[in-house]
XYZ file of C-alpha atoms in Angstrom:
775
model
C -24.947 1.524 -26.687
C -24.917 5.136 -27.969
C -23.215 6.266 -24.767
C -20.382 3.774 -25.295
C -19.915 5.032 -28.868
C -19.673 8.625 -27.622
C -17.097 7.610 -25.013
C -14.995 5.745 -27.584
C -15.117 8.713 -29.984
C -14.110 11.054 -27.148
C -11.192 8.799 -26.160
C -9.975 8.610 -29.775
C -10.239 12.407 -30.131
C -8.212 12.896 -26.930
C -5.543 10.477 -28.135
C -5.292 12.279 -31.478
C -5.150 15.677 -29.784
C -2.532 14.447 -27.299
C -0.395 13.161 -30.180
C -0.704 16.526 -31.911
C 0.307 18.503 -28.810
C 3.285 16.216 -28.178
C 4.391 16.696 -31.779
C 4.238 20.483 -31.387
C 6.142 20.372 -28.080
C 8.920 18.313 -29.627
C 8.923 20.178 -32.933
C 8.833 23.839 -31.848
C 10.307 25.710 -28.901
C 8.376 28.022 -26.617
C 9.365 31.422 -28.037
C 7.574 33.643 -25.517
C 7.755 36.699 -27.814
C 5.008 39.351 -27.975
C 5.282 41.732 -30.941
C 3.936 45.147 -31.888
C 1.920 44.483 -35.004
C 1.537 48.054 -36.231
C 5.128 48.850 -37.144
C 6.208 50.551 -40.342
C 9.013 48.169 -41.366
C 8.543 44.605 -40.250
C 7.433 44.396 -36.638
C 9.076 45.113 -33.302
C 9.474 42.814 -30.302
C 7.439 44.239 -27.442
C 8.185 41.669 -24.673
C 10.240 38.517 -24.158
C 9.125 36.123 -21.412
C 11.764 34.810 -19.060
C 12.602 31.084 -19.204
C 11.675 31.024 -22.907
C 13.603 30.300 -26.083
C 13.529 34.006 -26.951
C 15.207 34.864 -23.651
C 17.786 32.108 -24.191
C 18.637 33.469 -27.638
C 19.169 36.922 -26.153
C 16.307 38.686 -27.923
C 15.228 41.976 -26.350
C 12.287 44.339 -26.433
C 12.840 46.829 -29.274
C 14.487 44.376 -31.674
C 13.093 44.608 -35.247
C 12.200 41.245 -36.773
C 13.164 41.244 -40.435
C 12.774 37.555 -41.329
C 10.919 34.505 -39.951
C 11.673 31.020 -41.283
C 13.365 32.662 -44.310
C 10.257 34.632 -45.326
C 8.712 38.080 -44.989
C 7.528 38.563 -41.386
C 4.780 41.083 -42.159
C 2.128 38.456 -42.908
C 3.364 35.700 -40.593
C 0.185 33.951 -39.396
C 0.816 33.747 -35.615
C 1.581 37.476 -35.575
C -1.430 38.270 -37.734
C -3.839 36.231 -35.577
C -2.450 36.401 -32.032
C 0.262 39.085 -31.930
C 2.786 36.399 -30.936
C 5.833 35.019 -32.661
C 5.577 31.210 -32.477
C 6.551 28.049 -34.380
C 9.870 29.593 -35.445
C 12.903 27.656 -36.736
C 15.061 30.614 -37.904
C 14.708 34.371 -37.640
C 16.652 37.578 -38.253
C 16.430 40.760 -36.185
C 17.852 44.244 -36.541
C 19.341 45.727 -33.369
C 21.059 49.134 -33.411
C 21.589 48.833 -37.151
C 23.171 45.378 -36.844
C 21.470 42.387 -38.498
C 21.482 39.285 -36.264
C 20.477 35.731 -37.253
C 19.105 33.145 -34.784
C 18.265 29.447 -34.918
C 15.921 27.986 -32.301
C 16.362 24.835 -30.218
C 13.174 23.003 -29.259
C 14.887 20.774 -26.652
C 15.510 23.677 -24.260
C 11.908 24.675 -23.697
C 10.624 21.105 -23.838
C 12.632 19.870 -20.896
C 12.102 23.009 -18.849
C 8.461 23.900 -19.457
C 6.715 20.989 -21.092
C 7.635 18.448 -18.421
C 5.544 20.478 -15.979
C 2.511 20.335 -18.274
C 2.890 16.608 -18.833
C 3.370 15.833 -15.113
C 0.228 17.753 -14.106
C -1.729 16.179 -16.943
C -0.699 12.621 -16.020
C -1.375 13.279 -12.325
C -4.862 14.586 -13.108
C -5.683 11.592 -15.303
C -4.431 9.193 -12.641
C -6.495 10.851 -9.883
C -9.589 10.860 -12.125
C -9.174 7.153 -12.837
C -8.591 6.214 -9.189
C -11.561 8.228 -7.925
C -13.835 6.697 -10.526
C -12.658 3.161 -9.807
C -12.433 3.301 -6.003
C -15.761 5.039 -5.285
C -17.958 3.952 -8.179
C -21.339 4.403 -6.517
C -20.765 8.033 -5.529
C -22.091 10.843 -7.732
C -19.545 13.239 -6.218
C -16.759 10.798 -7.129
C -17.893 10.836 -10.767
C -18.139 14.629 -10.686
C -14.624 15.066 -9.344
C -13.345 12.568 -11.911
C -14.840 14.810 -14.619
C -13.230 17.843 -12.962
C -9.772 16.243 -13.087
C -10.348 15.156 -16.678
C -11.019 18.807 -17.568
C -7.871 19.863 -15.692
C -5.921 17.231 -17.621
C -7.414 18.576 -20.873
C -6.390 22.130 -19.947
C -2.782 21.153 -19.295
C -2.813 18.890 -22.367
C -3.733 21.889 -24.515
C -1.295 24.311 -22.879
C 1.723 22.866 -24.676
C 0.089 23.566 -28.038
C -1.592 26.832 -27.040
C 1.622 28.602 -25.983
C 3.121 27.607 -29.362
C 0.433 29.464 -31.270
C -1.680 26.454 -32.253
C -5.357 27.453 -32.769
C -6.678 24.005 -31.785
C -4.794 24.136 -28.505
C -6.148 27.633 -27.793
C -9.748 26.568 -28.500
C -9.498 23.477 -26.270
C -7.894 25.592 -23.532
C -10.736 28.111 -23.821
C -13.315 25.319 -23.521
C -11.631 23.891 -20.428
C -11.419 27.278 -18.683
C -15.071 28.004 -19.467
C -16.358 24.673 -18.166
C -14.176 24.243 -15.030
C -16.360 26.483 -12.756
C -19.429 24.466 -13.784
C -17.578 21.225 -13.040
C -16.726 22.550 -9.561
C -20.401 23.466 -8.998
C -21.567 20.032 -10.135
C -19.154 18.437 -7.687
C -20.387 20.665 -4.848
C -24.001 19.761 -5.684
C -23.296 16.034 -5.454
C -20.927 16.329 -2.498
C -23.191 18.486 -0.310
C -26.148 16.252 -1.105
C -24.220 13.164 0.043
C -22.554 14.695 3.107
C -25.135 17.174 4.421
C -28.363 16.487 2.473
C -28.216 20.005 0.984
C -29.869 20.289 -2.449
C -28.416 23.011 -4.682
C -30.445 24.226 -7.703
C -29.647 23.072 -11.222
C -32.265 24.929 -13.317
C -29.900 27.759 -14.249
C -27.237 25.378 -15.623
C -28.909 24.940 -19.023
C -28.836 28.707 -19.871
C -25.235 28.806 -18.668
C -24.341 25.970 -21.025
C -26.003 27.856 -23.935
C -24.079 31.018 -23.066
C -20.800 29.137 -22.893
C -21.566 27.471 -26.229
C -21.996 30.928 -27.831
C -18.683 32.068 -26.304
C -16.976 28.930 -27.569
C -18.401 29.477 -31.057
C -17.116 33.046 -31.145
C -13.686 31.910 -30.014
C -13.404 29.503 -32.944
C -13.028 32.570 -35.229
C -9.310 32.419 -34.454
C -9.034 29.696 -37.132
C -9.766 32.361 -39.786
C -7.307 34.769 -41.396
C -9.438 37.884 -40.978
C -8.839 41.453 -39.823
C -11.227 40.617 -36.946
C -9.288 37.568 -35.767
C -6.827 39.415 -33.534
C -9.446 41.688 -31.881
C -11.728 38.683 -31.287
C -8.805 36.720 -29.835
C -7.842 39.506 -27.413
C -11.426 40.249 -26.383
C -12.577 36.639 -25.984
C -9.422 35.697 -24.134
C -10.177 38.331 -21.496
C -13.859 37.332 -21.410
C -12.979 33.662 -20.855
C -10.588 34.482 -17.998
C -13.172 36.875 -16.500
C -15.994 34.318 -16.496
C -13.656 31.587 -15.232
C -12.674 33.795 -12.266
C -16.304 34.828 -11.684
C -17.412 31.198 -11.744
C -14.804 30.079 -9.226
C -15.557 33.039 -6.931
C -19.291 32.302 -7.198
C -18.645 28.774 -5.937
C -16.666 30.174 -3.006
C -19.406 32.717 -2.210
C -21.932 29.875 -2.335
C -19.903 28.055 0.313
C -19.793 31.268 2.387
C -23.601 31.416 2.258
C -23.959 27.757 3.262
C -21.461 28.257 6.081
C -23.402 31.284 7.369
C -26.561 29.173 7.432
C -24.902 26.314 9.348
C -22.109 27.916 11.425
C -23.911 27.461 14.737
C -24.515 23.749 14.221
C -20.811 22.859 14.696
C -21.076 19.844 12.418
C -18.839 18.323 9.759
C -20.232 20.664 7.127
C -18.700 23.747 8.747
C -15.345 21.960 9.032
C -15.570 20.965 5.348
C -16.279 24.544 4.240
C -13.463 25.933 6.394
C -11.126 23.362 4.908
C -12.132 24.405 1.371
C -11.531 28.084 2.130
C -8.202 27.377 3.762
C -7.078 25.306 0.779
C -8.314 28.026 -1.601
C -6.210 30.575 0.286
C -3.155 28.279 0.124
C -3.815 27.604 -3.578
C -4.191 31.225 -4.642
C -1.743 32.996 -2.315
C 1.461 32.145 -4.246
C -0.147 33.203 -7.532
C -1.473 36.462 -6.077
C 1.457 37.521 -3.866
C 4.394 36.310 -5.959
C 3.095 36.639 -9.525
C 0.086 38.960 -10.039
C 0.695 41.732 -7.479
C 4.427 42.127 -8.301
C 3.492 42.158 -12.000
C 1.048 45.040 -11.513
C 3.145 46.955 -8.945
C 6.726 46.406 -10.160
C 6.156 45.426 -13.776
C 7.347 41.820 -13.509
C 6.587 38.724 -11.443
C 8.908 37.658 -8.644
C 8.213 34.030 -9.469
C 7.057 32.988 -12.912
C 3.373 32.105 -13.121
C 4.322 28.721 -14.542
C 5.714 27.716 -11.132
C 3.249 29.464 -8.815
C 0.285 28.066 -10.779
C 1.175 24.640 -9.401
C -0.305 25.732 -6.073
C -3.791 26.002 -7.660
C -3.716 22.209 -7.806
C -4.194 22.244 -4.005
C -7.891 23.141 -4.311
C -9.064 20.124 -6.357
C -6.795 17.872 -4.275
C -8.631 19.158 -1.204
C -11.899 18.027 -2.757
C -10.360 14.582 -3.244
C -9.315 14.536 0.423
C -12.800 15.551 1.615
C -14.389 12.875 -0.534
C -12.022 10.018 0.287
C -11.240 10.589 3.955
C -13.295 9.256 6.853
C -11.802 11.638 9.407
C -11.295 15.383 9.089
C -8.458 17.372 10.586
C -9.335 20.151 13.005
C -8.906 23.025 10.561
C -9.435 25.627 13.298
C -6.429 24.283 15.179
C -4.318 24.273 11.998
C -5.268 27.887 11.220
C -4.531 28.976 14.800
C -1.117 27.315 14.635
C -0.343 28.987 11.308
C -1.413 32.414 12.601
C 0.591 31.892 15.788
C 3.763 30.846 13.953
C 3.311 33.699 11.461
C 2.999 36.196 14.317
C 6.172 34.841 15.897
C 8.039 35.003 12.558
C 6.818 38.536 11.783
C 9.215 40.490 14.016
C 12.445 38.547 13.169
C 11.627 38.818 9.449
C 11.061 42.564 9.735
C 14.269 43.063 11.746
C 16.344 41.033 9.292
C 14.887 42.979 6.332
C 15.668 46.286 8.070
C 19.250 45.166 8.701
C 19.651 44.291 5.003
C 18.337 47.774 4.093
C 20.898 49.404 6.399
C 23.835 47.293 5.174
C 22.953 47.528 1.454
C 21.085 50.855 1.033
C 21.580 51.003 -2.747
C 20.974 47.390 -3.733
C 17.991 46.982 -1.376
C 15.260 48.327 -3.619
C 11.647 48.293 -2.359
C 10.883 45.410 -4.696
C 13.702 43.292 -3.322
C 12.930 44.203 0.294
C 9.274 43.207 -0.036
C 10.249 39.951 -1.715
C 12.849 39.262 0.985
C 10.392 40.030 3.798
C 7.657 37.781 2.380
C 10.138 34.990 1.689
C 11.547 35.177 5.220
C 8.070 35.310 6.732
C 6.869 32.313 4.736
C 10.016 30.279 5.377
C 10.147 31.071 9.109
C 6.463 30.306 9.581
C 6.844 27.012 7.752
C 9.885 26.032 9.852
C 8.147 26.936 13.115
C 4.998 25.078 12.081
C 7.010 22.009 11.117
C 9.243 22.196 14.175
C 6.970 20.010 16.303
C 6.807 17.215 13.741
C 10.499 17.612 12.933
C 11.419 17.365 16.612
C 9.270 14.249 16.949
C 10.968 12.629 13.965
C 14.479 13.517 15.166
C 13.793 12.840 18.832
C 15.731 9.505 18.865
C 18.829 11.434 17.717
C 18.392 14.781 19.487
C 16.871 13.525 22.737
C 17.674 9.797 23.012
C 17.004 9.657 26.757
C 13.590 11.268 26.451
C 12.758 9.027 23.494
C 13.676 5.910 25.457
C 11.538 7.021 28.398
C 8.557 7.627 26.103
C 8.912 4.212 24.480
C 9.130 2.591 27.908
C 6.074 4.557 29.064
C 4.109 3.344 26.036
C 5.194 -0.251 26.695
C 4.420 -0.121 30.427
C 1.038 1.565 29.958
C 0.122 -1.119 27.417
C 1.192 -3.935 29.737
C -0.673 -2.508 32.742
C -3.999 -3.298 31.093
C -3.158 -7.017 30.969
C -1.973 -7.427 34.578
C -4.171 -9.443 36.909
C -1.712 -10.569 39.633
C 1.245 -9.296 41.641
C 3.568 -11.785 39.970
C 2.761 -10.235 36.604
C 3.306 -6.812 38.163
C 6.901 -7.746 38.876
C 7.595 -9.451 35.569
C 6.138 -6.727 33.341
C 6.353 -3.436 35.268
C 9.169 -3.516 37.810
C 11.561 -5.128 35.353
C 10.859 -2.408 32.756
C 11.258 0.396 35.314
C 14.587 -0.976 36.564
C 15.940 -1.562 33.048
C 14.749 1.795 31.695
C 16.176 3.884 34.548
C 19.277 1.667 34.835
C 18.921 1.524 38.610
C 20.120 -1.104 41.078
C 16.584 -2.257 41.822
C 12.987 -1.345 42.530
C 10.117 -2.446 44.746
C 6.360 -2.091 45.086
C 5.221 -2.243 48.712
C 1.699 -2.664 50.098
C 1.392 -1.526 53.698
C -1.643 -3.039 55.424
C -2.807 -2.377 58.954
C -1.340 -5.672 60.133
C 1.670 -6.149 57.845
C 3.358 -5.550 54.505
C 3.587 -7.226 51.131
C 6.626 -6.476 48.974
C 7.502 -7.187 45.332
C 11.212 -6.820 44.603
C 13.287 -6.623 41.444
C 17.050 -6.208 41.340
C 19.594 -6.043 44.115
C 17.461 -4.823 47.040
C 17.104 -6.009 50.615
C 13.494 -6.651 51.542
C 14.128 -5.830 55.216
C 15.633 -2.430 54.367
C 12.780 -1.497 52.066
C 10.098 -2.482 54.557
C 11.962 -0.698 57.364
C 11.973 2.484 55.256
C 8.216 2.231 54.687
C 7.551 1.438 58.346
C 9.538 4.509 59.450
C 7.233 6.704 57.309
C 10.281 8.759 56.294
C 10.016 9.259 52.559
C 13.314 11.115 52.218
C 16.247 8.725 52.135
C 19.843 9.181 51.052
C 19.781 5.824 49.277
C 16.201 5.172 48.118
C 13.709 7.330 46.216
C 10.214 6.630 47.518
C 6.877 7.520 45.895
C 3.370 7.052 47.265
C 1.274 5.330 44.596
C -2.120 5.467 46.315
C -3.771 5.570 49.720
C -6.765 3.306 50.253
C -8.780 2.467 53.325
C -7.270 -1.029 53.483
C -3.707 -0.328 52.347
C -1.172 2.241 51.146
C 1.028 1.373 48.160
C 4.546 2.681 47.519
C 7.100 2.590 44.707
C 10.694 2.425 45.940
C 13.563 2.989 43.498
C 17.230 2.396 44.310
C 20.046 4.616 42.958
C 21.408 4.234 39.465
C 24.078 1.686 38.736
C 26.386 4.592 37.945
C 25.728 5.910 41.520
C 24.148 9.092 40.118
C 20.870 10.567 41.303
C 17.679 10.389 39.287
C 17.230 13.454 37.070
C 14.163 15.682 37.047
C 13.076 14.223 33.701
C 13.246 10.705 35.134
C 11.366 11.703 38.302
C 8.613 13.287 36.188
C 8.511 10.082 34.134
C 8.105 8.033 37.326
C 5.304 10.316 38.507
C 3.527 9.712 35.205
C 4.057 5.949 35.577
C 2.571 6.126 39.079
C -0.679 7.629 37.758
C -1.106 4.552 35.548
C 0.159 2.234 38.261
C -2.363 3.440 40.849
C -5.296 2.352 38.699
C -3.678 -0.979 37.825
C -2.845 -1.822 41.464
C -6.389 -1.078 42.511
C -7.631 -3.444 39.803
C -5.207 -6.163 40.930
C -6.417 -5.810 44.525
C -10.029 -6.038 43.381
C -9.213 -9.147 41.316
C -7.510 -10.681 44.340
C -10.551 -9.954 46.537
C -12.927 -11.283 43.909
C -10.870 -14.428 43.469
C -10.821 -15.001 47.243
C -14.547 -14.550 47.515
C -15.117 -16.870 44.567
C -12.972 -19.483 46.271
C -14.901 -19.052 49.526
C -18.253 -19.115 47.798
C -17.332 -22.199 45.799
C -16.599 -24.135 48.988
C -19.888 -23.053 50.580
C -22.164 -23.592 47.600
C -25.409 -25.460 48.324
C -25.609 -28.998 47.114
C -27.777 -30.997 44.755
C -30.736 -29.139 43.202
C -29.744 -25.558 44.100
C -26.158 -26.201 43.055
C -27.234 -27.188 39.551
C -28.260 -23.587 38.934
C -24.603 -22.489 39.459
C -22.886 -24.929 37.101
C -21.661 -22.029 34.934
C -20.059 -20.481 37.996
C -18.231 -23.688 38.900
C -16.972 -24.140 35.343
C -15.654 -20.595 35.250
C -13.864 -21.079 38.563
C -12.194 -24.319 37.474
C -11.140 -22.828 34.138
C -9.485 -19.938 35.985
C -7.676 -22.357 38.271
C -6.491 -24.480 35.340
C -5.131 -21.483 33.443
C -3.224 -20.317 36.524
C -1.722 -23.795 37.052
C -0.577 -23.950 33.422
C 0.954 -20.472 33.697
C 2.859 -21.389 36.870
C 4.079 -24.657 35.328
C 5.329 -22.823 32.228
C 7.088 -20.224 34.386
C 8.834 -22.932 36.407
C 9.918 -24.745 33.255
C 11.121 -21.637 31.400
C 12.896 -19.927 34.315
C 13.793 -21.964 37.387
C 14.498 -25.285 35.654
C 16.540 -23.593 32.938
C 18.532 -21.709 35.577
C 19.250 -24.958 37.419
C 20.395 -26.594 34.187
C 22.734 -23.656 33.527
C 24.055 -23.799 37.123
C 24.767 -27.497 36.794
C 26.752 -26.869 33.604
C 28.789 -24.147 35.268
C 29.622 -26.421 38.210
C 30.709 -29.239 35.870
C 32.923 -26.802 33.942
C 34.417 -25.562 37.203
C 35.158 -29.145 38.258
C 36.925 -29.921 34.954
C 39.026 -26.739 34.791
C 39.759 -25.572 38.320
C 39.223 -28.400 40.857
C 42.250 -30.654 41.268
C 41.929 -32.448 44.614
C 39.504 -35.336 45.076
C 37.725 -33.746 48.038
C 36.663 -30.729 45.975
C 35.450 -32.931 43.114
C 33.403 -35.041 45.554
C 31.804 -31.906 46.982
C 30.894 -30.536 43.536
C 29.511 -33.927 42.470
C 27.266 -33.943 45.514
C 26.055 -30.436 44.599
C 25.244 -31.453 41.001
C 23.428 -34.537 42.307
C 21.394 -32.334 44.617
C 20.563 -30.032 41.675
C 19.344 -33.125 39.769
C 17.061 -33.974 42.697
C 15.667 -30.435 42.770
C 15.173 -30.515 39.009
C 13.386 -33.862 39.221
C 11.066 -32.561 41.945
C 10.349 -29.438 39.931
C 9.607 -31.536 36.859
C 7.139 -33.590 38.881
C 5.551 -30.401 40.226
C 5.221 -29.043 36.700
C 3.545 -32.261 35.632
C 1.097 -32.085 38.514
C 0.316 -28.478 37.684
C 0.026 -29.127 33.948
C -0.568 -32.837 33.133
C 0.375 -32.590 29.470
C 0.511 -36.427 29.239
C -3.286 -36.497 29.269
C -3.219 -35.330 25.679
C -0.222 -37.436 24.628
C -0.863 -40.882 26.164
C -4.390 -40.642 27.589
C -5.996 -40.677 31.043
C -5.407 -44.316 32.065
C -1.705 -44.337 31.144
C -1.188 -40.951 32.817
C -2.821 -42.145 36.051
C -0.764 -45.361 35.962
C 2.409 -43.285 35.667
C 1.203 -40.985 38.433
C 0.462 -43.908 40.792
C 3.833 -45.469 39.999
C 5.543 -42.288 41.170
C 3.364 -42.037 44.286
C 4.023 -45.644 45.352
C 7.689 -44.776 45.813
C 6.883 -42.190 48.509
C 3.652 -43.472 50.096
C 3.490 -45.800 53.116
C 0.264 -47.460 51.952
C -0.703 -49.727 49.087
C -2.239 -48.118 45.954
C -4.577 -50.206 43.783
C -5.836 -48.901 40.440
C -8.282 -50.848 38.218
C -10.135 -49.829 35.040
C -12.501 -51.417 32.521
C -13.649 -50.168 29.102
C -10.378 -48.323 28.607
C -11.037 -47.443 24.951
C -14.367 -45.801 25.833
C -12.718 -43.912 28.699
C -10.125 -42.491 26.323
C -12.876 -41.330 23.970
C -14.086 -38.826 26.585
C -13.281 -35.179 26.031
C -10.326 -33.448 27.649
C -12.474 -31.592 30.173
C -13.651 -34.846 31.841
C -10.137 -36.322 31.792
C -8.665 -33.213 33.374
C -11.278 -33.102 36.156
C -10.804 -36.831 36.906
C -7.040 -36.342 37.157
C -7.514 -33.399 39.564
C -9.911 -35.475 41.698
C -7.355 -38.313 41.894
C -4.652 -35.775 42.868
C -6.753 -34.325 45.678
C -7.813 -37.722 47.009
C -4.163 -38.852 47.019
C -3.113 -35.680 48.887
C -5.849 -36.208 51.477
C -4.886 -39.875 51.842
C -1.207 -39.020 52.445
C -1.972 -36.249 54.940
C -4.953 -37.480 56.943
C -6.151 -41.034 56.183
C -3.518 -43.221 57.970
C -4.741 -45.972 55.599
C -2.965 -49.162 54.642
C -4.744 -49.570 51.285
C -6.173 -47.029 48.836
C -8.245 -48.133 45.837
C -9.196 -46.248 42.636
C -11.647 -47.598 40.075
C -12.781 -46.084 36.704
C -15.238 -47.652 34.290
C -18.089 -46.911 31.873
C -21.456 -48.623 32.267
C -24.819 -47.796 30.682
C -23.635 -44.443 29.229
C -22.228 -43.367 32.596
C -18.621 -42.953 33.647
C -18.098 -44.376 37.157
C -15.310 -43.226 39.437
C -14.782 -44.760 42.879
C -12.316 -44.200 45.704
C -12.036 -46.226 48.927
C -9.540 -46.402 51.748
C -9.400 -48.178 55.103
C -8.170 -45.166 57.054
C -9.513 -43.240 60.035
C -12.208 -41.386 58.065
C -13.883 -38.166 59.247
C -17.268 -36.731 60.134
C -18.969 -35.898 56.824
C -21.446 -33.554 58.551
C -18.818 -31.187 60.018
C -18.897 -27.556 58.779
C -16.453 -26.644 56.058
C -14.012 -23.926 57.033
C -11.743 -22.774 54.262
C -8.929 -20.256 54.346
C -9.166 -17.813 51.424
C -6.197 -18.145 49.107
C -5.087 -21.531 50.426
C -3.604 -23.990 47.946
C -5.713 -27.129 48.568
C -8.837 -27.858 46.622
C -10.656 -29.747 49.356
C -13.497 -32.207 49.348
C -16.094 -29.521 48.671
C -14.393 -28.347 45.499
C -14.050 -31.964 44.367
C -17.802 -32.260 44.712
C -18.049 -29.041 42.734
C -16.080 -30.601 39.885
C -18.601 -33.436 39.674
C -21.542 -31.039 39.683
C -19.909 -28.788 37.039
C -19.787 -31.799 34.715
C -23.478 -32.485 35.259
C -22.808 -35.561 37.362
C -23.727 -36.860 40.820
C -21.679 -38.138 43.746
C -21.936 -40.217 46.912
C -19.780 -39.810 50.028
C -19.742 -42.348 52.881
C -17.418 -41.850 55.815
C -17.329 -41.724 59.560
C -14.666 -41.603 62.221
C -12.729 -44.886 62.155
C -14.595 -46.278 59.130
C -12.494 -45.070 56.200
C -13.740 -43.119 53.189
C -15.860 -44.118 50.212
C -16.378 -41.572 47.424
C -18.186 -42.394 44.151
C -19.100 -40.176 41.192
C -21.214 -40.737 38.103
C -20.538 -38.531 35.056
C -22.454 -38.338 31.774
C -20.531 -39.793 28.835
C -19.442 -37.317 26.123
C -17.777 -39.617 23.654
C -16.241 -38.473 20.384
C -15.139 -35.026 21.644
C -11.475 -34.261 22.276
C -11.460 -30.533 22.732
C -8.862 -28.876 24.926
């Protein structure tokens, strides 16, 4: 409860202080005038900061201030306490015996300077809030939130401090004193979480007491005393000294930890290197463009107000280390920066020397050093960013290379999903031909006893195979690449010339060589899949029966699922490609007949062609149905078989009888049973048409005593059931043995009775699985 009260009081105090600082920033301009207090008549301006209201008014060092806000300047309170001229509305100065009057404008300095303070303050508060909310359970997250709150407080007070407000100066002093301790507290929590390193905390209490004494002494600036100005000057230097010492102590602490862990090559060393690199980036602009020029040449090259922004990099690095899950390779980044800086060093030096030769008078040492450092920094930054810039602009600068890279990414992604040669053509050859804009392409497998060729585009299979058979890889028309050499085969990629009859460029040949490295692995996988599939097919036809076969039910189910997926894929391909092409061809022929054919003979010929296309389309539609019997799901098993038998009766020379009982219970069976029954009927019909020489074929399906009964009989010539099964690997028929396998995969049993001249009787009993309609 007490903690919540303290937090509310602190929030109210911050709101009040923020309101006060905003009032001062709107009310008074930033004068930026340092005066010489000990002057016999009035006081003299000692320095005028650039980008201040004093500089805008044209005030100069040496001007004598005779009046401030209409009063005597000798006892003006900001001069008396701080040696600064602030919170001025009007003033008069004496320059070379001439009295000059000035009126200030607060809007100038507010929009130029104060926006920077407010932006940094708001950014710090936002980061503190997000870190506290997003990572609540982390002690380091709370510590860094406190750190950013202190940074926000520092920038909140700056607007008032530079306008001579004592409250702003005291709050600024407190923030600068406490910021090194806040950094240490963050490092304690962070290193404990990330590396289990426990830093001491016993010395923090004496440090807090010491800082409290310093803070108490600094509050003397509220008093109008002869000691106020000396205390202000002394304590200001002491605060800056201890702030710098505290920050350096934290960096030296990290150096010590790094020395203890540098050989471990863990995340901790990368974290410490990242902190040091960010510290260098944060402090370099302040040191090289503000402090050093100020001490060497008497003025900063870039005002500290702008270079101090870079210090914000260090706490942002802590946020990155806390929030990120992956660290950048800081060693690589440093090496790249050093490399680009070394490259930029000589051109920057040469350009600076040329400027010195061309402008010997204007090129002062100060300007030359500034020019050299600016050129070095800019050139290094451009060279470092060149890689990313080139990548971003690659579609515009190098469109051909960009298109090849996109195609390579697409092809390499597709290669992982290829499991057959048909897919190889549809996904790889098509992309290669379209990307290179060539006439065609081919992948050829040369076996010891023959060849297998996959073509895409306008190529002649005989010419391609003749080229491979001649073993002459150099051809005036084709570009031939060896993909891989195996014991069983050698694979080749053959590419025809471009459609523009130009040769393939070196960039395109290198791209093809890269494609081939991916292609070699994929082709080997496809060959292995083909072998495995063939052996599975062979094994499935030679599986032992009855008891031993029950142990391989999972194998049978897997095999049938693979077959079903391949049938569906082929049926979809036929429907989406060949049948659509035939429909388009028929439309073109009908259009030709209407527009261009006049005589009756031509119309009769075209009508016969369209009729023939209809026949082909009808046959393809029937083939698609047999491959993928979608009607099983739409109208059920019994209706689908009735439709199937109706179609078969039109082409068979024997009578087909189909009877069922308990139709409703049959339709309640799941899709797996229905699909297997349909495939068994298909195979039995194919065998009957090819081999039975029967006059009557009967099918019967029923459900009795929780069993589904399926029977087939014919009065044909039969066969010897005991003959050995010989099956050609890769053949299209399922065969009697696989039909038995379907029954066993469903957990059923079968009976086969046949002999030469006695017809065939096949019966199967399947367990009922009612109420399930899964696909």
